[in-house]
Short mmCIF file of C-alpha atoms in Angstrom, two decimals:
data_model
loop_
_atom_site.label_atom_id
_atom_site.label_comp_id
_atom_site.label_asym_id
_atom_site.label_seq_id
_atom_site.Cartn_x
_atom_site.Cartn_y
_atom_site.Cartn_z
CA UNK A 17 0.00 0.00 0.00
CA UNK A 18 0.99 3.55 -1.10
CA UNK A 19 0.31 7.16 0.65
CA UNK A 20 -1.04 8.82 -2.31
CA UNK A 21 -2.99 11.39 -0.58
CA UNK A 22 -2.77 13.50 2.75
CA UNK A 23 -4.81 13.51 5.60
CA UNK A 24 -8.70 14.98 5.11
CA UNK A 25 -8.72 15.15 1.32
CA UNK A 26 -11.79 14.31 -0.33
CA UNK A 27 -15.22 14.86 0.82
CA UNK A 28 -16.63 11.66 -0.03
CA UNK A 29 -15.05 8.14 0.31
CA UNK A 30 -16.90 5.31 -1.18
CA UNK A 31 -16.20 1.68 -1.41
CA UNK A 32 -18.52 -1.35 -1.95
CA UNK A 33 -17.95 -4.74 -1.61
CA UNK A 34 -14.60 -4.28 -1.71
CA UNK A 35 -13.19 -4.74 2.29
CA UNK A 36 -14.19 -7.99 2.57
CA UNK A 37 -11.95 -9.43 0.02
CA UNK A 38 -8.94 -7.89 1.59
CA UNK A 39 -6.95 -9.38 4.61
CA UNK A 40 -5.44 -6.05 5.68
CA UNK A 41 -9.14 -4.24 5.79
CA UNK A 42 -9.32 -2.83 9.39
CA UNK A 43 -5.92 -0.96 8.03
CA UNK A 44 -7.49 0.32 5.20
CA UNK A 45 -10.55 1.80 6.69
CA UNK A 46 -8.79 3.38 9.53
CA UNK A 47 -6.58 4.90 6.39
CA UNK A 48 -10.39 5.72 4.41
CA UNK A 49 -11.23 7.44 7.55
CA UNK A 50 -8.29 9.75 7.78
CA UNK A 51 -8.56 10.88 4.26
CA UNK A 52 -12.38 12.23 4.31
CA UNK A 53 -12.73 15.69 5.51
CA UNK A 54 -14.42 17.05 8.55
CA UNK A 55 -18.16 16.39 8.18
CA UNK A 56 -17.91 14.72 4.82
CA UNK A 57 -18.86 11.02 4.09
CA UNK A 58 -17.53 7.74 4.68
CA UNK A 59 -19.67 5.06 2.77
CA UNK A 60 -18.47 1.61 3.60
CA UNK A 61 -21.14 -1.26 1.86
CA UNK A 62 -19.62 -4.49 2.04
CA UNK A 63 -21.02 -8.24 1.99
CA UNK A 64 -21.29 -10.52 5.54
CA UNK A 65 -21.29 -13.90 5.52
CA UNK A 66 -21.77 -14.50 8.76
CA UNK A 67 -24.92 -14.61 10.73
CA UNK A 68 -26.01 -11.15 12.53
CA UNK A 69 -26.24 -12.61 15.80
CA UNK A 70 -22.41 -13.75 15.64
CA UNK A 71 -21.58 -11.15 15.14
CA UNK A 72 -18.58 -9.72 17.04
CA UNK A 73 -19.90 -6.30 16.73
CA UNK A 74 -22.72 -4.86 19.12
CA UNK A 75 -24.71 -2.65 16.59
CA UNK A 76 -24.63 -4.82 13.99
CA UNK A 77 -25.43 -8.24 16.20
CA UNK A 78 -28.53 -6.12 17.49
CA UNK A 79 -29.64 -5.07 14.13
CA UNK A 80 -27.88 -1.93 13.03
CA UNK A 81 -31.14 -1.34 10.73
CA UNK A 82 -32.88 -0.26 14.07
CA UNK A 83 -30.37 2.72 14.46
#
């Protein structure tokens, strides 16, 4: 992986179904997050394969569509 661009650059970051395929993905969105600007927008879609009450994450286990 490459730093191609500085801290709070773009406005919007987008990527979809993409994290899951990677083994390094935590990295990468803690990386995603530094790059989008002060109130601008992170949009993360990716698949699960697991079941939503495995989950090992509390707002998604108890249904993160209820938010």
């Amino acid at each position: 992986m490459r730093e191609d661009f500085p801290p709070e650059t773009f406005d919007l970051v987008h990527a979809g179904t993409l994290l899951c395929h990677l083994p390094q993905r935590e990295e990468l969105l803690h990386r995603a997050v530094g790059r989008v600007r002060p109130g601008s927008w992170l949009v993360i879609e990716d698949l699960s394969v697991r079941p939503v009450d495995a989950s090992a994450h509390p707002l998604f286990r108890n249904g993160l569509y209820n938010l």
